Structure formats: structure tokens, C-alpha cells
PDB file of C-alpha atoms in Angstrom:
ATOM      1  CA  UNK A  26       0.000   0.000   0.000  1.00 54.00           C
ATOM      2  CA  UNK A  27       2.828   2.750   0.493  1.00 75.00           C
ATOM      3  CA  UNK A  28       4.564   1.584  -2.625  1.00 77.00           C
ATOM      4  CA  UNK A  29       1.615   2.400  -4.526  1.00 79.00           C
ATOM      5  CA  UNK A  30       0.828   5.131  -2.750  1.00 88.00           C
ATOM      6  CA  UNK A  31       4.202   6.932  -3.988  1.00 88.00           C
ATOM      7  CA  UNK A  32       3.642   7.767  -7.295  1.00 91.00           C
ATOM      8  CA  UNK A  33       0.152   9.706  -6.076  1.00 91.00           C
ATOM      9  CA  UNK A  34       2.225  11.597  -3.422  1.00 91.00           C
ATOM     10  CA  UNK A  35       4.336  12.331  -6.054  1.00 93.00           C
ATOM     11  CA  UNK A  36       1.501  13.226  -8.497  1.00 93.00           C
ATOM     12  CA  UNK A  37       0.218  15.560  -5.543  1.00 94.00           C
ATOM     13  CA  UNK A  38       2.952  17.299  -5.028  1.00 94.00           C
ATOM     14  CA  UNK A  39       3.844  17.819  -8.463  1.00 94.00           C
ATOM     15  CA  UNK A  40       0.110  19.364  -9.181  1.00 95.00           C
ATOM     16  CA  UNK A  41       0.899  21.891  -6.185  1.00 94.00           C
ATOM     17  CA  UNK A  42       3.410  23.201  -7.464  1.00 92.00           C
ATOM     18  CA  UNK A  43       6.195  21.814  -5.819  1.00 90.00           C
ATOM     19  CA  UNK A  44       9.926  22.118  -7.116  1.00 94.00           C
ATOM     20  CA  UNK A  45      10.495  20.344 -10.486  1.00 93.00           C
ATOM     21  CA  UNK A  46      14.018  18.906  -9.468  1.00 94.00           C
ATOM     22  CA  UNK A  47      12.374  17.272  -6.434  1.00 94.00           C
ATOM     23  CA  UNK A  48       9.549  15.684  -8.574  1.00 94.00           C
ATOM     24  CA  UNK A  49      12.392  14.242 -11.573  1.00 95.00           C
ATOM     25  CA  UNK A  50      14.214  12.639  -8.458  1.00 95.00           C
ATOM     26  CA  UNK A  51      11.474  11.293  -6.885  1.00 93.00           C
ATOM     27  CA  UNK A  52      10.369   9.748  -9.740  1.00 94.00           C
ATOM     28  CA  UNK A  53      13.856   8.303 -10.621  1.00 94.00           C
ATOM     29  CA  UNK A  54      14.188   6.851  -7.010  1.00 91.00           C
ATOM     30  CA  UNK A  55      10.477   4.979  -7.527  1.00 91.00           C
ATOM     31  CA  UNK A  56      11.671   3.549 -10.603  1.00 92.00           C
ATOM     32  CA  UNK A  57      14.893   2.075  -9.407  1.00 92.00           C
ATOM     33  CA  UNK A  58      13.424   0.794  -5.843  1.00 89.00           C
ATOM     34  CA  UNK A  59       9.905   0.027  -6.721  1.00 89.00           C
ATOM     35  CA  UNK A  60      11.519  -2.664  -8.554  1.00 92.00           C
ATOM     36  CA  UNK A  61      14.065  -3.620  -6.485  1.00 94.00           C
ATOM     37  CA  UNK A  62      11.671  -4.154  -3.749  1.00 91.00           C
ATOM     38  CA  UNK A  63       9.471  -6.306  -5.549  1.00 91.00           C
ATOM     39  CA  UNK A  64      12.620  -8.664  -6.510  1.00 95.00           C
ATOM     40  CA  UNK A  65      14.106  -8.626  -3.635  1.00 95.00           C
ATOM     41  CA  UNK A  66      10.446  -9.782  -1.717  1.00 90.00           C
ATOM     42  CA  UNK A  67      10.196 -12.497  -4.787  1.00 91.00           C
ATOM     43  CA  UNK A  68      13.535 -13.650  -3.582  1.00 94.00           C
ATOM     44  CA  UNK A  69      13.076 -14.095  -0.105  1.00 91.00           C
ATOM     45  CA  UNK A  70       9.256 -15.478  -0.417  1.00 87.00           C
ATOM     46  CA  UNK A  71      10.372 -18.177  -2.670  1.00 89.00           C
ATOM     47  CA  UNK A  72      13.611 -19.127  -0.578  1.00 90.00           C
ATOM     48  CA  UNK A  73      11.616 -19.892   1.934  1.00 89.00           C
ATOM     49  CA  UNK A  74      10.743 -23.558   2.445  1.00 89.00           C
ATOM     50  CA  UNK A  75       7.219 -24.378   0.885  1.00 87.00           C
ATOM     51  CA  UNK A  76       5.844 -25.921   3.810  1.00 89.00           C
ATOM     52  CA  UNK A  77       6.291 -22.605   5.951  1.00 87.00           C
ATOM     53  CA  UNK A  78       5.250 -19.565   3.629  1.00 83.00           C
ATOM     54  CA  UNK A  79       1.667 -19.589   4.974  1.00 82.00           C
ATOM     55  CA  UNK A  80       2.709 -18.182   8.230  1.00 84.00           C
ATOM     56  CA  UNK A  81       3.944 -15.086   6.200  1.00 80.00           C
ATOM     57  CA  UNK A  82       0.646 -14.186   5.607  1.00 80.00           C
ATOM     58  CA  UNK A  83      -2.936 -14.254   6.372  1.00 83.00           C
ATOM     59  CA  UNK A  84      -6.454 -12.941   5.319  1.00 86.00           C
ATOM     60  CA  UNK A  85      -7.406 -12.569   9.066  1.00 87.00           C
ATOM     61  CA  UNK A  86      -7.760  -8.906  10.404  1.00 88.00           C
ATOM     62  CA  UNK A  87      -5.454  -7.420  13.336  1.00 85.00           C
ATOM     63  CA  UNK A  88      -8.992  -6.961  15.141  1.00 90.00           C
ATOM     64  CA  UNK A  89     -10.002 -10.464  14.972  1.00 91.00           C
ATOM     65  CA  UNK A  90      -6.886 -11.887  16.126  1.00 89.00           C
ATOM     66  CA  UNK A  91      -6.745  -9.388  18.830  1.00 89.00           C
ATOM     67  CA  UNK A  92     -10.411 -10.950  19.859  1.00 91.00           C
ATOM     68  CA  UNK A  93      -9.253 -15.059  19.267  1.00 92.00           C
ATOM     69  CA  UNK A  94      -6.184 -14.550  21.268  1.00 91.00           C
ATOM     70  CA  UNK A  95      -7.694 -13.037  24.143  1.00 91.00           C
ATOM     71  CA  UNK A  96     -10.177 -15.597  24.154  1.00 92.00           C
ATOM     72  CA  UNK A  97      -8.340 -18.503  23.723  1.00 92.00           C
ATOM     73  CA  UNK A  98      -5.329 -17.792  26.224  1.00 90.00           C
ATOM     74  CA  UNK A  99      -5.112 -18.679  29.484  1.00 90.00           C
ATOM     75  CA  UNK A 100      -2.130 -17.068  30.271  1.00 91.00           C
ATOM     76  CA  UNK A 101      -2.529 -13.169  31.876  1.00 92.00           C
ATOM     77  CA  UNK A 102       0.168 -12.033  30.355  1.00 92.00           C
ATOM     78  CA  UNK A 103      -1.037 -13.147  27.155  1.00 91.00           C
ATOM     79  CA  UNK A 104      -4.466 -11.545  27.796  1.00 91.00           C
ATOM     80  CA  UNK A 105      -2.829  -8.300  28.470  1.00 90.00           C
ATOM     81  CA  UNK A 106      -0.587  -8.028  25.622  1.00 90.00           C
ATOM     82  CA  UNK A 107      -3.690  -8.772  23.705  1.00 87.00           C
ATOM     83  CA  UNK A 108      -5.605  -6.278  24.802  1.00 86.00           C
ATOM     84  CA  UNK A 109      -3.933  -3.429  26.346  1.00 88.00           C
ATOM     85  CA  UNK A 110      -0.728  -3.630  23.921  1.00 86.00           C
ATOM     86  CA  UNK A 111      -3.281  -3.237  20.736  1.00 84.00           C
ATOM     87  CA  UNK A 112      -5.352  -0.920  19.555  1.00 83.00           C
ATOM     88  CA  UNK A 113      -8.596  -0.051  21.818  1.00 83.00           C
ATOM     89  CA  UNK A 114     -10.054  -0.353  18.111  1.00 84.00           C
ATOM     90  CA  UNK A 115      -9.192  -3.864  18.090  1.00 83.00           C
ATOM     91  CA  UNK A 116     -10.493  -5.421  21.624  1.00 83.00           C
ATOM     92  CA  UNK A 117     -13.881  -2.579  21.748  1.00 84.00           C
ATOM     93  CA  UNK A 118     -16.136  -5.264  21.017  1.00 88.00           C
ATOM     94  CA  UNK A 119     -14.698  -7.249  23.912  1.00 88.00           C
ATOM     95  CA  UNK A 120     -13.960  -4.761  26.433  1.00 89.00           C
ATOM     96  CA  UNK A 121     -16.871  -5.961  28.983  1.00 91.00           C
ATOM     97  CA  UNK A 122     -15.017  -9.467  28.818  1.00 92.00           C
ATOM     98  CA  UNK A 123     -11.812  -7.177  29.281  1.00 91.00           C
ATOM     99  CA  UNK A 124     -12.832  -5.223  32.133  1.00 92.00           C
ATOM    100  CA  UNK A 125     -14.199  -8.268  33.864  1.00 93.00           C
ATOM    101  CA  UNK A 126     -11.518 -10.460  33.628  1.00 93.00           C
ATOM    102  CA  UNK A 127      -9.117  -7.329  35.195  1.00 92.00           C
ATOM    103  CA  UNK A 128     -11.505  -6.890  38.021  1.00 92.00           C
ATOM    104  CA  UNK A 129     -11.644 -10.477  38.574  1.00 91.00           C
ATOM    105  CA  UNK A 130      -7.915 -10.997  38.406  1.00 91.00           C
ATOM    106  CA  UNK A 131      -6.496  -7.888  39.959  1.00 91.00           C
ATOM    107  CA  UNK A 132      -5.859  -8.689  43.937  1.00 90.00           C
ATOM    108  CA  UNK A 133      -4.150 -11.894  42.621  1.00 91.00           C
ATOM    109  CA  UNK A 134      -1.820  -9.909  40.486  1.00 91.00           C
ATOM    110  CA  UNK A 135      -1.289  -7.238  42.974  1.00 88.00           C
ATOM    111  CA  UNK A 136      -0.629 -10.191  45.537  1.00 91.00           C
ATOM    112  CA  UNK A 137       1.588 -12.252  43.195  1.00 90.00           C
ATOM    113  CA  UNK A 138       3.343  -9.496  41.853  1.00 89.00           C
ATOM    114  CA  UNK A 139       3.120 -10.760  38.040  1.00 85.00           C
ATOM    115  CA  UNK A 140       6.563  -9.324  36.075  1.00 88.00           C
ATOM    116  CA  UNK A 141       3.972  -8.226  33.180  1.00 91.00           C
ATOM    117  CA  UNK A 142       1.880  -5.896  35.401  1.00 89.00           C
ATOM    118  CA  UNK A 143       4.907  -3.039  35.060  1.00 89.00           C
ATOM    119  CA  UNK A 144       4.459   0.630  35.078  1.00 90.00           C
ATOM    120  CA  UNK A 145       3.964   0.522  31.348  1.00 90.00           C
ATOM    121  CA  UNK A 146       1.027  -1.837  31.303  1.00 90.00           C
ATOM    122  CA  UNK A 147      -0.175  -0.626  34.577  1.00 89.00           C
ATOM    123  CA  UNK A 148      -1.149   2.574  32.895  1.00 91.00           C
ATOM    124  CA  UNK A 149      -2.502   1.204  30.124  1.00 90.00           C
ATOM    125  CA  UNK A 150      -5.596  -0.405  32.143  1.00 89.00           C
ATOM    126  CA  UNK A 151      -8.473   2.229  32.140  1.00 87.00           C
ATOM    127  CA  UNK A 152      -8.560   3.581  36.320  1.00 88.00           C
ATOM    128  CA  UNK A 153     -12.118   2.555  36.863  1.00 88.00           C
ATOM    129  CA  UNK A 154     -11.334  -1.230  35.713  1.00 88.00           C
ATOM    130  CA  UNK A 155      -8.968  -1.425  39.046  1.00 87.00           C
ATOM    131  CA  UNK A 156     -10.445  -2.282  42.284  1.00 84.00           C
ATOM    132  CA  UNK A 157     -10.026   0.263  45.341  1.00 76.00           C
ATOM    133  CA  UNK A 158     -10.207  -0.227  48.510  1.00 56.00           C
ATOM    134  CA  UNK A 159     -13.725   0.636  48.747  1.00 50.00           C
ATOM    135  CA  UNK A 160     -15.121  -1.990  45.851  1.00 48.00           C
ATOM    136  CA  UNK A 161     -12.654  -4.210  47.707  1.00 48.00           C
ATOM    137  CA  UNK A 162     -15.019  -4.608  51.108  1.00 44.00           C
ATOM    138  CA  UNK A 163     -18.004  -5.050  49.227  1.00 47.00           C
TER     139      UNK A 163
END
């Protein structure tokens, strides 16, 4: 998709006026890499053994393995990576299961002191998901 998209950007530009010497040399460096780049992926897609070029690709969408893998993992740290490590875009459908499974699980990661639940990821989970002390005695 950005390969493709060059030669519009370039078009663009070009209609707005932009400098003539910086248009010829962007258009020389698409024609020498554009095909490069395709070679060079032929290359490496076809030296790779036949039996494992399916795991280069795949018709499923970011969002839907976002969904599967939370689902299907029973590891936290899995979960988490899964959903707070993505796009909110991607797990929004799920975020009830989300939200319940932190509020389930958070005393026993706060207890156990899980090596995943860092600074970084601690922020990441939305305030009102965490218990306090109050929701705690109820």
C-alpha cells in the first residue's frame, strides 16, 4: 500500500506546485526501488521452504486476532498483551469481557506481583477497571 501510494504523493505534489528537481528525483528513485523491492520480496518469499510460507501471511484482520487470542489464552500475560498492547479499536467489542476479567484478576496480580503488570502496562488499564479499597469490602 505505500509503494503504490508513492507515485500519487508524487503526483500531488507535483500538481501543487512543488519544485520540479524534487519531482524528476522522486520519480527516478520509484523507478529504481519500486523494482528492487518487488525482486528482492520475490527472492526471499520463494527461498523460503514451501511448507512454511503460509505463516507469512494471512487474510485474518489485526482486530479479529486481537479478539481469538484473548479468548483462547489462558495465560494473563497473554491476555494483556492482547488487549492493552493493541489498539482499543481492536479489543472494543470485547472490552466488557476485558474489564471483567481485570476486576476479577487484579488482587491476585497485585498479591503475586506478576513481572507483566509493570508501570507501562499498569497505565494502560483504564482507572475505573482497578479495584479500590472501597469496591474491595463489598
Amino acid at each position: 500500500l505505500t509503494m503504490a501510494s508513492l507515485p500519487v504523493a508524487i503526483t500531488i505534489y507535483a500538481s501543487q506546485g512543488g519544485a520540479t528537481s524534487v519531482v524528476r528525483l522522486a520519480w527516478r528513485l520509484l523507478y529504481i526501488l519500486f523494482p528492487i523491492t518487488l525482486i528482492v520480496f520475490g527472492v526471499f518469499f520463494f527461498k523460503i521452504k514451501k511448507e512454511y510460507r503460509h505463516t507469512f501471511y494471512s487474510t485474518e484482520r489485526g482486530k479479529d486476532l486481537t479478539i481469538k487470542q484473548f479468548r483462547e489464552s489462558s495465560e494473563d500475560a497473554t491476555k494483556a498483551n492482547y488487549s492493552f498492547q493493541t489498539s482499543k479499536h481492536h479489543w472494543m467489542s470485547i472490552e466488557e469481557d476485558v474489564r471483567s476479567w481485570v476486576k476479577l484478576n487484579w488482587n491476585r496480580w497485585e498479591e503475586e506481583k506478576q513481572k507483566w503488570l509493570d508501570e507501562n502496562m499498569r497505565a494502560k488499564i483504564p482507572l475505573e477497571w482497578i479495584p479500590t479499597n472501597k469496591t474491595k469490602n463489598k
